[in-house]
Amino acid sequence: MFTQYKSVSEVKQAYKQLAFKLHPDRGGNHDAFVEMQAQYLVKLKSLNGQTSTGIDKKEHTYYYNESVESEVMEKITELLNLKANDLEIELCGVWLWVSGNTRAYKEKLKELALKWHSKRSKWYFHTKTNRKRRMSKMSMDQIRYAYGSRSFEAEKEVVRGAIA
């Protein structure tokens, strides 16, 4: 499924498209979705150590971490399962940001282990293994520029910048 893709960003972009197509809650087949996820992780593992130039013109090295990749994939799936057309789910690096009509989904977002970021007025999720003990002074636009951004809204996907 992912053999033709040569870069991490290409693989991740293909994953997002296939996830929309194959997810059981969107009319896809459960077994095909599970197989696609397994192939995705195998392909990412094969790209461990790959370097690429980001939109910030800096060289970035991808380090595969199965638990982080799996946890982020699972969280995206859980958020998509809310079937909330009025929420925007944005992936920046390995952090998920949720905005839109979040008030209506506040309790559900808490149940999904998302936290409220008062300065950015968005809900967020990141894995425990990716935790840093410093407050970022970066704006959301700076975060998008540095790490790339992919947004998920209902049935479409919006890509801003490259995610490597």
Short mmCIF file of N, CA and C in Angstrom, two decimals:
data_model
loop_
_atom_site.label_atom_id
_atom_site.label_comp_id
_atom_site.label_asym_id
_atom_site.label_seq_id
_atom_site.Cartn_x
_atom_site.Cartn_y
_atom_site.Cartn_z
N MET A 1 0.80 -1.20 0.00
CA MET A 1 0.00 0.00 0.00
C MET A 1 0.85 1.27 0.00
N PHE A 2 2.00 1.22 0.67
CA PHE A 2 2.85 2.40 0.80
C PHE A 2 4.19 2.24 0.10
N THR A 3 4.36 1.17 -0.67
CA THR A 3 5.68 0.88 -1.27
C THR A 3 6.15 1.95 -2.24
N GLN A 4 5.24 2.64 -2.91
CA GLN A 4 5.64 3.62 -3.92
C GLN A 4 6.10 4.95 -3.32
N TYR A 5 5.89 5.15 -2.03
CA TYR A 5 6.24 6.43 -1.40
C TYR A 5 7.65 6.37 -0.83
N LYS A 6 8.41 7.44 -1.05
CA LYS A 6 9.83 7.45 -0.69
C LYS A 6 10.16 8.34 0.50
N SER A 7 9.26 9.22 0.90
CA SER A 7 9.56 10.12 2.02
C SER A 7 8.51 9.98 3.12
N VAL A 8 8.89 10.39 4.31
CA VAL A 8 7.98 10.32 5.45
C VAL A 8 6.73 11.16 5.18
N SER A 9 6.92 12.36 4.63
CA SER A 9 5.76 13.22 4.39
C SER A 9 4.81 12.60 3.36
N GLU A 10 5.36 11.94 2.32
CA GLU A 10 4.50 11.27 1.33
C GLU A 10 3.72 10.13 1.98
N VAL A 11 4.39 9.36 2.83
CA VAL A 11 3.73 8.23 3.50
C VAL A 11 2.62 8.73 4.42
N LYS A 12 2.91 9.78 5.19
CA LYS A 12 1.90 10.31 6.11
C LYS A 12 0.72 10.90 5.35
N GLN A 13 0.98 11.56 4.24
CA GLN A 13 -0.10 12.12 3.44
C GLN A 13 -0.97 10.99 2.87
N ALA A 14 -0.33 9.93 2.38
CA ALA A 14 -1.08 8.79 1.85
C ALA A 14 -1.90 8.12 2.96
N TYR A 15 -1.32 8.02 4.17
CA TYR A 15 -2.04 7.42 5.29
C TYR A 15 -3.34 8.18 5.56
N LYS A 16 -3.25 9.50 5.61
CA LYS A 16 -4.44 10.31 5.92
C LYS A 16 -5.52 10.07 4.87
N GLN A 17 -5.13 10.03 3.60
CA GLN A 17 -6.11 9.80 2.54
C GLN A 17 -6.73 8.41 2.65
N LEU A 18 -5.90 7.41 2.90
CA LEU A 18 -6.41 6.05 3.03
C LEU A 18 -7.27 5.88 4.29
N ALA A 19 -6.91 6.57 5.36
CA ALA A 19 -7.70 6.48 6.60
C ALA A 19 -9.12 6.99 6.36
N PHE A 20 -9.25 8.09 5.62
CA PHE A 20 -10.58 8.59 5.30
C PHE A 20 -11.35 7.58 4.45
N LYS A 21 -10.67 6.95 3.53
CA LYS A 21 -11.31 6.02 2.61
C LYS A 21 -11.67 4.68 3.27
N LEU A 22 -10.78 4.15 4.11
CA LEU A 22 -10.94 2.80 4.63
C LEU A 22 -11.56 2.70 6.02
N HIS A 23 -11.68 3.82 6.74
CA HIS A 23 -12.17 3.75 8.12
C HIS A 23 -13.60 3.19 8.14
N PRO A 24 -13.85 2.21 9.01
CA PRO A 24 -15.17 1.57 9.07
C PRO A 24 -16.32 2.55 9.33
N ASP A 25 -16.08 3.59 10.11
CA ASP A 25 -17.14 4.56 10.39
C ASP A 25 -17.42 5.48 9.21
N ARG A 26 -16.62 5.38 8.19
CA ARG A 26 -16.81 6.19 6.99
C ARG A 26 -17.14 5.30 5.79
N GLY A 27 -17.61 4.09 6.08
CA GLY A 27 -18.05 3.18 5.02
C GLY A 27 -17.00 2.20 4.55
N GLY A 28 -15.83 2.20 5.19
CA GLY A 28 -14.76 1.29 4.80
C GLY A 28 -14.85 -0.05 5.51
N ASN A 29 -13.86 -0.88 5.28
CA ASN A 29 -13.81 -2.23 5.83
C ASN A 29 -12.82 -2.27 6.99
N HIS A 30 -13.23 -2.85 8.12
CA HIS A 30 -12.39 -2.90 9.32
C HIS A 30 -11.07 -3.61 9.06
N ASP A 31 -11.12 -4.78 8.43
CA ASP A 31 -9.90 -5.55 8.18
C ASP A 31 -8.94 -4.80 7.27
N ALA A 32 -9.47 -4.15 6.25
CA ALA A 32 -8.63 -3.37 5.33
C ALA A 32 -7.99 -2.20 6.07
N PHE A 33 -8.74 -1.58 6.98
CA PHE A 33 -8.21 -0.46 7.76
C PHE A 33 -7.08 -0.92 8.67
N VAL A 34 -7.26 -2.03 9.36
CA VAL A 34 -6.24 -2.58 10.26
C VAL A 34 -4.99 -2.95 9.47
N GLU A 35 -5.16 -3.57 8.32
CA GLU A 35 -4.02 -3.94 7.47
C GLU A 35 -3.27 -2.69 6.99
N MET A 36 -4.02 -1.65 6.62
CA MET A 36 -3.40 -0.41 6.17
C MET A 36 -2.57 0.20 7.30
N GLN A 37 -3.09 0.19 8.52
CA GLN A 37 -2.35 0.73 9.66
C GLN A 37 -1.05 -0.05 9.90
N ALA A 38 -1.11 -1.36 9.79
CA ALA A 38 0.09 -2.19 9.99
C ALA A 38 1.13 -1.89 8.92
N GLN A 39 0.71 -1.78 7.66
CA GLN A 39 1.64 -1.46 6.58
C GLN A 39 2.24 -0.07 6.74
N TYR A 40 1.43 0.86 7.24
CA TYR A 40 1.89 2.23 7.49
C TYR A 40 3.05 2.23 8.49
N LEU A 41 2.89 1.51 9.60
CA LEU A 41 3.94 1.46 10.62
C LEU A 41 5.20 0.79 10.10
N VAL A 42 5.05 -0.26 9.30
CA VAL A 42 6.21 -0.94 8.71
C VAL A 42 6.97 0.02 7.79
N LYS A 43 6.24 0.77 6.98
CA LYS A 43 6.89 1.72 6.05
C LYS A 43 7.60 2.82 6.82
N LEU A 44 6.95 3.37 7.85
CA LEU A 44 7.60 4.42 8.64
C LEU A 44 8.88 3.90 9.29
N LYS A 45 8.82 2.68 9.79
CA LYS A 45 10.01 2.09 10.42
C LYS A 45 11.15 1.99 9.41
N SER A 46 10.83 1.68 8.17
CA SER A 46 11.86 1.57 7.13
C SER A 46 12.48 2.93 6.79
N LEU A 47 11.80 4.02 7.13
CA LEU A 47 12.30 5.36 6.83
C LEU A 47 13.01 6.00 8.01
N ASN A 48 13.22 5.24 9.08
CA ASN A 48 13.91 5.76 10.26
C ASN A 48 15.27 6.33 9.87
N GLY A 49 15.55 7.56 10.31
CA GLY A 49 16.83 8.21 10.02
C GLY A 49 16.84 9.01 8.74
N GLN A 50 15.74 8.99 7.99
CA GLN A 50 15.68 9.75 6.74
C GLN A 50 15.72 11.25 7.02
N THR A 51 16.47 11.99 6.23
CA THR A 51 16.51 13.44 6.38
C THR A 51 15.75 14.09 5.23
N SER A 52 15.16 15.23 5.52
CA SER A 52 14.44 15.99 4.51
C SER A 52 14.54 17.47 4.87
N THR A 53 14.28 18.31 3.89
CA THR A 53 14.29 19.75 4.12
C THR A 53 12.85 20.19 4.30
N GLY A 54 12.57 20.83 5.44
CA GLY A 54 11.22 21.29 5.74
C GLY A 54 10.92 22.62 5.08
N ILE A 55 9.70 23.10 5.25
CA ILE A 55 9.33 24.38 4.67
C ILE A 55 10.09 25.53 5.33
N ASP A 56 10.69 25.25 6.48
CA ASP A 56 11.52 26.26 7.14
C ASP A 56 12.94 26.27 6.59
N LYS A 57 13.18 25.47 5.54
CA LYS A 57 14.48 25.37 4.85
C LYS A 57 15.56 24.73 5.72
N LYS A 58 15.17 24.11 6.82
CA LYS A 58 16.11 23.42 7.69
C LYS A 58 16.02 21.93 7.42
N GLU A 59 17.13 21.25 7.68
CA GLU A 59 17.15 19.80 7.51
C GLU A 59 16.59 19.13 8.76
N HIS A 60 15.68 18.19 8.55
CA HIS A 60 15.05 17.47 9.64
C HIS A 60 15.31 15.97 9.46
N THR A 61 15.58 15.29 10.57
CA THR A 61 15.77 13.84 10.54
C THR A 61 14.58 13.19 11.23
N TYR A 62 14.01 12.19 10.55
CA TYR A 62 12.87 11.48 11.10
C TYR A 62 13.37 10.31 11.94
N TYR A 63 12.88 10.23 13.17
CA TYR A 63 13.21 9.11 14.06
C TYR A 63 11.92 8.37 14.37
N TYR A 64 11.85 7.14 13.91
CA TYR A 64 10.65 6.33 14.10
C TYR A 64 10.48 5.94 15.56
N ASN A 65 9.28 6.12 16.07
CA ASN A 65 8.93 5.69 17.41
C ASN A 65 7.54 5.06 17.31
N GLU A 66 7.48 3.74 17.33
CA GLU A 66 6.21 3.04 17.10
C GLU A 66 5.13 3.44 18.08
N SER A 67 5.48 3.59 19.35
CA SER A 67 4.44 3.91 20.34
C SER A 67 3.86 5.30 20.09
N VAL A 68 4.71 6.26 19.72
CA VAL A 68 4.22 7.62 19.43
C VAL A 68 3.34 7.60 18.19
N GLU A 69 3.83 6.97 17.11
CA GLU A 69 3.06 6.92 15.87
C GLU A 69 1.71 6.24 16.09
N SER A 70 1.71 5.12 16.81
CA SER A 70 0.47 4.38 17.06
C SER A 70 -0.50 5.20 17.91
N GLU A 71 0.02 5.85 18.93
CA GLU A 71 -0.84 6.63 19.82
C GLU A 71 -1.47 7.81 19.09
N VAL A 72 -0.70 8.49 18.25
CA VAL A 72 -1.24 9.62 17.48
C VAL A 72 -2.28 9.12 16.48
N MET A 73 -2.00 8.01 15.78
CA MET A 73 -2.97 7.44 14.84
C MET A 73 -4.27 7.08 15.55
N GLU A 74 -4.14 6.46 16.71
CA GLU A 74 -5.32 6.06 17.47
C GLU A 74 -6.14 7.28 17.90
N LYS A 75 -5.46 8.33 18.33
CA LYS A 75 -6.17 9.53 18.78
C LYS A 75 -6.88 10.21 17.61
N ILE A 76 -6.25 10.26 16.44
CA ILE A 76 -6.91 10.83 15.26
C ILE A 76 -8.17 10.03 14.95
N THR A 77 -8.07 8.72 15.00
CA THR A 77 -9.23 7.85 14.75
C THR A 77 -10.34 8.11 15.75
N GLU A 78 -9.99 8.23 17.04
CA GLU A 78 -11.00 8.51 18.07
C GLU A 78 -11.68 9.85 17.82
N LEU A 79 -10.91 10.86 17.43
CA LEU A 79 -11.49 12.18 17.16
C LEU A 79 -12.38 12.15 15.93
N LEU A 80 -11.96 11.43 14.89
CA LEU A 80 -12.79 11.31 13.69
C LEU A 80 -14.08 10.55 13.99
N ASN A 81 -14.02 9.62 14.94
CA ASN A 81 -15.21 8.85 15.32
C ASN A 81 -16.27 9.70 15.99
N LEU A 82 -15.90 10.89 16.46
CA LEU A 82 -16.90 11.81 17.03
C LEU A 82 -17.87 12.29 15.96
N LYS A 83 -17.43 12.19 14.69
CA LYS A 83 -18.24 12.64 13.55
C LYS A 83 -18.74 14.06 13.76
N ALA A 84 -17.85 14.91 14.23
CA ALA A 84 -18.18 16.30 14.53
C ALA A 84 -17.74 17.19 13.38
N ASN A 85 -18.69 17.58 12.54
CA ASN A 85 -18.38 18.42 11.39
C ASN A 85 -17.95 19.82 11.79
N ASP A 86 -18.24 20.21 13.03
CA ASP A 86 -17.91 21.57 13.46
C ASP A 86 -16.61 21.62 14.27
N LEU A 87 -15.82 20.54 14.25
CA LEU A 87 -14.50 20.54 14.89
C LEU A 87 -13.43 20.46 13.81
N GLU A 88 -12.33 21.15 14.05
CA GLU A 88 -11.17 21.04 13.16
C GLU A 88 -10.07 20.34 13.94
N ILE A 89 -9.58 19.25 13.39
CA ILE A 89 -8.50 18.47 14.00
C ILE A 89 -7.25 18.78 13.20
N GLU A 90 -6.23 19.27 13.89
CA GLU A 90 -5.00 19.68 13.21
C GLU A 90 -3.81 18.94 13.80
N LEU A 91 -3.02 18.35 12.93
CA LEU A 91 -1.80 17.64 13.33
C LEU A 91 -0.61 18.51 12.99
N CYS A 92 0.15 18.89 14.02
CA CYS A 92 1.39 19.67 13.85
C CYS A 92 2.52 18.84 14.46
N GLY A 93 3.37 18.29 13.63
CA GLY A 93 4.38 17.37 14.14
C GLY A 93 3.68 16.14 14.68
N VAL A 94 3.83 15.87 15.98
CA VAL A 94 3.10 14.76 16.60
C VAL A 94 2.12 15.27 17.65
N TRP A 95 1.80 16.55 17.60
CA TRP A 95 0.80 17.15 18.49
C TRP A 95 -0.50 17.32 17.73
N LEU A 96 -1.60 17.03 18.39
CA LEU A 96 -2.93 17.26 17.81
C LEU A 96 -3.55 18.47 18.47
N TRP A 97 -4.14 19.34 17.67
CA TRP A 97 -4.83 20.53 18.16
C TRP A 97 -6.26 20.46 17.66
N VAL A 98 -7.23 20.77 18.51
CA VAL A 98 -8.64 20.72 18.14
C VAL A 98 -9.27 22.07 18.43
N SER A 99 -9.93 22.62 17.41
CA SER A 99 -10.60 23.91 17.55
C SER A 99 -11.98 23.82 16.89
N GLY A 100 -12.67 24.94 16.86
CA GLY A 100 -14.02 24.96 16.31
C GLY A 100 -15.03 25.02 17.45
N ASN A 101 -16.16 24.36 17.28
CA ASN A 101 -17.21 24.36 18.30
C ASN A 101 -16.88 23.33 19.39
N THR A 102 -15.79 23.57 20.11
CA THR A 102 -15.32 22.59 21.09
C THR A 102 -16.18 22.56 22.35
N ARG A 103 -16.86 23.64 22.64
CA ARG A 103 -17.67 23.68 23.86
C ARG A 103 -18.70 22.55 23.88
N ALA A 104 -19.28 22.26 22.73
CA ALA A 104 -20.29 21.20 22.65
C ALA A 104 -19.69 19.81 22.90
N TYR A 105 -18.38 19.69 22.74
CA TYR A 105 -17.70 18.39 22.88
C TYR A 105 -16.73 18.36 24.05
N LYS A 106 -16.83 19.33 24.94
CA LYS A 106 -15.88 19.48 26.04
C LYS A 106 -15.67 18.19 26.82
N GLU A 107 -16.74 17.57 27.27
CA GLU A 107 -16.62 16.35 28.08
C GLU A 107 -16.03 15.19 27.28
N LYS A 108 -16.43 15.07 26.01
CA LYS A 108 -15.88 14.02 25.15
C LYS A 108 -14.39 14.21 24.94
N LEU A 109 -13.96 15.46 24.73
CA LEU A 109 -12.54 15.75 24.53
C LEU A 109 -11.74 15.42 25.78
N LYS A 110 -12.31 15.71 26.95
CA LYS A 110 -11.65 15.35 28.21
C LYS A 110 -11.51 13.83 28.32
N GLU A 111 -12.58 13.11 27.96
CA GLU A 111 -12.56 11.65 28.01
C GLU A 111 -11.47 11.08 27.09
N LEU A 112 -11.19 11.79 26.00
CA LEU A 112 -10.18 11.35 25.05
C LEU A 112 -8.78 11.82 25.43
N ALA A 113 -8.64 12.36 26.66
CA ALA A 113 -7.35 12.77 27.23
C ALA A 113 -6.77 14.02 26.57
N LEU A 114 -7.62 14.86 25.99
CA LEU A 114 -7.15 16.13 25.48
C LEU A 114 -7.17 17.15 26.60
N LYS A 115 -6.29 18.13 26.51
CA LYS A 115 -6.18 19.19 27.51
C LYS A 115 -6.50 20.52 26.85
N TRP A 116 -6.97 21.47 27.64
CA TRP A 116 -7.29 22.80 27.15
C TRP A 116 -6.06 23.69 27.26
N HIS A 117 -5.72 24.37 26.18
CA HIS A 117 -4.61 25.33 26.17
C HIS A 117 -5.22 26.72 26.17
N SER A 118 -5.18 27.38 27.32
CA SER A 118 -5.89 28.66 27.47
C SER A 118 -5.31 29.76 26.60
N LYS A 119 -4.01 29.79 26.40
CA LYS A 119 -3.41 30.85 25.58
C LYS A 119 -3.74 30.69 24.10
N ARG A 120 -3.86 29.47 23.64
CA ARG A 120 -4.16 29.23 22.23
C ARG A 120 -5.65 28.98 21.99
N SER A 121 -6.41 28.86 23.07
CA SER A 121 -7.85 28.60 23.01
C SER A 121 -8.17 27.39 22.13
N LYS A 122 -7.41 26.34 22.34
CA LYS A 122 -7.60 25.09 21.60
C LYS A 122 -7.37 23.92 22.55
N TRP A 123 -7.95 22.78 22.21
CA TRP A 123 -7.67 21.55 22.92
C TRP A 123 -6.46 20.92 22.25
N TYR A 124 -5.64 20.19 23.01
CA TYR A 124 -4.46 19.57 22.44
C TYR A 124 -4.22 18.18 23.02
N PHE A 125 -3.45 17.42 22.26
CA PHE A 125 -3.03 16.09 22.70
C PHE A 125 -1.60 15.87 22.25
N HIS A 126 -0.79 15.32 23.14
CA HIS A 126 0.54 14.83 22.77
C HIS A 126 0.84 13.63 23.64
N THR A 127 1.72 12.80 23.15
CA THR A 127 2.04 11.57 23.88
C THR A 127 2.91 11.88 25.08
N LYS A 128 2.85 11.03 26.06
CA LYS A 128 3.67 11.22 27.26
C LYS A 128 5.16 11.13 26.94
N THR A 129 5.53 10.32 25.96
CA THR A 129 6.94 10.19 25.60
C THR A 129 7.46 11.42 24.87
N ASN A 130 6.56 12.28 24.44
CA ASN A 130 6.96 13.48 23.70
C ASN A 130 6.78 14.73 24.54
N ARG A 131 6.77 14.58 25.82
CA ARG A 131 6.51 15.70 26.72
C ARG A 131 7.78 16.51 26.97
N LYS A 132 7.66 17.82 26.87
CA LYS A 132 8.76 18.73 27.19
C LYS A 132 8.27 19.63 28.32
N ARG A 133 9.16 19.97 29.18
CA ARG A 133 8.80 20.75 30.36
C ARG A 133 9.06 22.24 30.17
N ARG A 134 8.69 22.78 29.03
CA ARG A 134 8.86 24.20 28.84
C ARG A 134 7.65 24.75 28.09
N MET A 135 7.36 25.97 28.36
CA MET A 135 6.24 26.61 27.68
C MET A 135 6.74 27.21 26.37
N SER A 136 6.09 26.90 25.30
CA SER A 136 6.48 27.44 24.01
C SER A 136 5.92 28.84 23.85
N LYS A 137 6.75 29.73 23.38
CA LYS A 137 6.31 31.08 23.09
C LYS A 137 5.92 31.21 21.62
N MET A 138 5.95 30.09 20.92
CA MET A 138 5.61 30.11 19.50
C MET A 138 4.11 30.28 19.30
N SER A 139 3.75 31.05 18.29
CA SER A 139 2.34 31.17 17.91
C SER A 139 1.96 29.92 17.12
N MET A 140 0.68 29.72 16.89
CA MET A 140 0.24 28.58 16.10
C MET A 140 0.81 28.66 14.68
N ASP A 141 0.89 29.86 14.11
CA ASP A 141 1.47 30.00 12.78
C ASP A 141 2.94 29.59 12.76
N GLN A 142 3.68 29.94 13.82
CA GLN A 142 5.08 29.55 13.90
C GLN A 142 5.21 28.03 14.07
N ILE A 143 4.32 27.44 14.85
CA ILE A 143 4.32 25.98 15.02
C ILE A 143 4.04 25.31 13.69
N ARG A 144 3.04 25.82 12.96
CA ARG A 144 2.71 25.26 11.65
C ARG A 144 3.89 25.36 10.70
N TYR A 145 4.57 26.49 10.74
CA TYR A 145 5.71 26.71 9.85
C TYR A 145 6.85 25.76 10.19
N ALA A 146 7.12 25.58 11.47
CA ALA A 146 8.25 24.74 11.91
C ALA A 146 7.98 23.25 11.72
N TYR A 147 6.75 22.80 12.00
CA TYR A 147 6.46 21.37 12.01
C TYR A 147 5.53 20.91 10.90
N GLY A 148 4.99 21.86 10.13
CA GLY A 148 4.00 21.52 9.14
C GLY A 148 2.65 21.32 9.80
N SER A 149 1.62 21.21 9.01
CA SER A 149 0.28 21.11 9.57
C SER A 149 -0.63 20.35 8.62
N ARG A 150 -1.46 19.51 9.18
CA ARG A 150 -2.50 18.83 8.44
C ARG A 150 -3.79 18.96 9.22
N SER A 151 -4.83 19.45 8.58
CA SER A 151 -6.11 19.60 9.25
C SER A 151 -7.12 18.62 8.69
N PHE A 152 -7.97 18.13 9.57
CA PHE A 152 -9.03 17.20 9.19
C PHE A 152 -10.36 17.85 9.53
N GLU A 153 -11.18 18.06 8.51
CA GLU A 153 -12.50 18.63 8.73
C GLU A 153 -13.51 17.74 8.01
N ALA A 154 -14.37 17.12 8.76
CA ALA A 154 -15.41 16.25 8.21
C ALA A 154 -14.84 15.31 7.15
N GLU A 155 -15.19 15.49 5.89
CA GLU A 155 -14.79 14.56 4.84
C GLU A 155 -13.56 15.00 4.06
N LYS A 156 -12.95 16.14 4.42
CA LYS A 156 -11.82 16.61 3.62
C LYS A 156 -10.59 16.78 4.49
N GLU A 157 -9.47 16.89 3.83
CA GLU A 157 -8.19 17.07 4.50
C GLU A 157 -7.53 18.31 3.92
N VAL A 158 -7.00 19.17 4.78
CA VAL A 158 -6.32 20.38 4.34
C VAL A 158 -4.87 20.28 4.78
N VAL A 159 -3.94 20.44 3.84
CA VAL A 159 -2.52 20.35 4.16
C VAL A 159 -1.90 21.73 4.09
N ARG A 160 -1.20 22.10 5.18
CA ARG A 160 -0.47 23.37 5.21
C ARG A 160 0.96 23.05 5.58
N GLY A 161 1.87 23.17 4.64
CA GLY A 161 3.27 22.87 4.93
C GLY A 161 3.52 21.38 4.88
N ALA A 162 4.78 21.04 4.98
CA ALA A 162 5.17 19.63 4.91
C ALA A 162 5.35 19.07 6.29
N ILE A 163 4.85 17.88 6.51
CA ILE A 163 5.08 17.18 7.77
C ILE A 163 6.05 16.06 7.47
N ALA A 164 7.17 16.10 8.15
CA ALA A 164 8.17 15.05 7.93
C ALA A 164 8.32 14.21 9.17
#
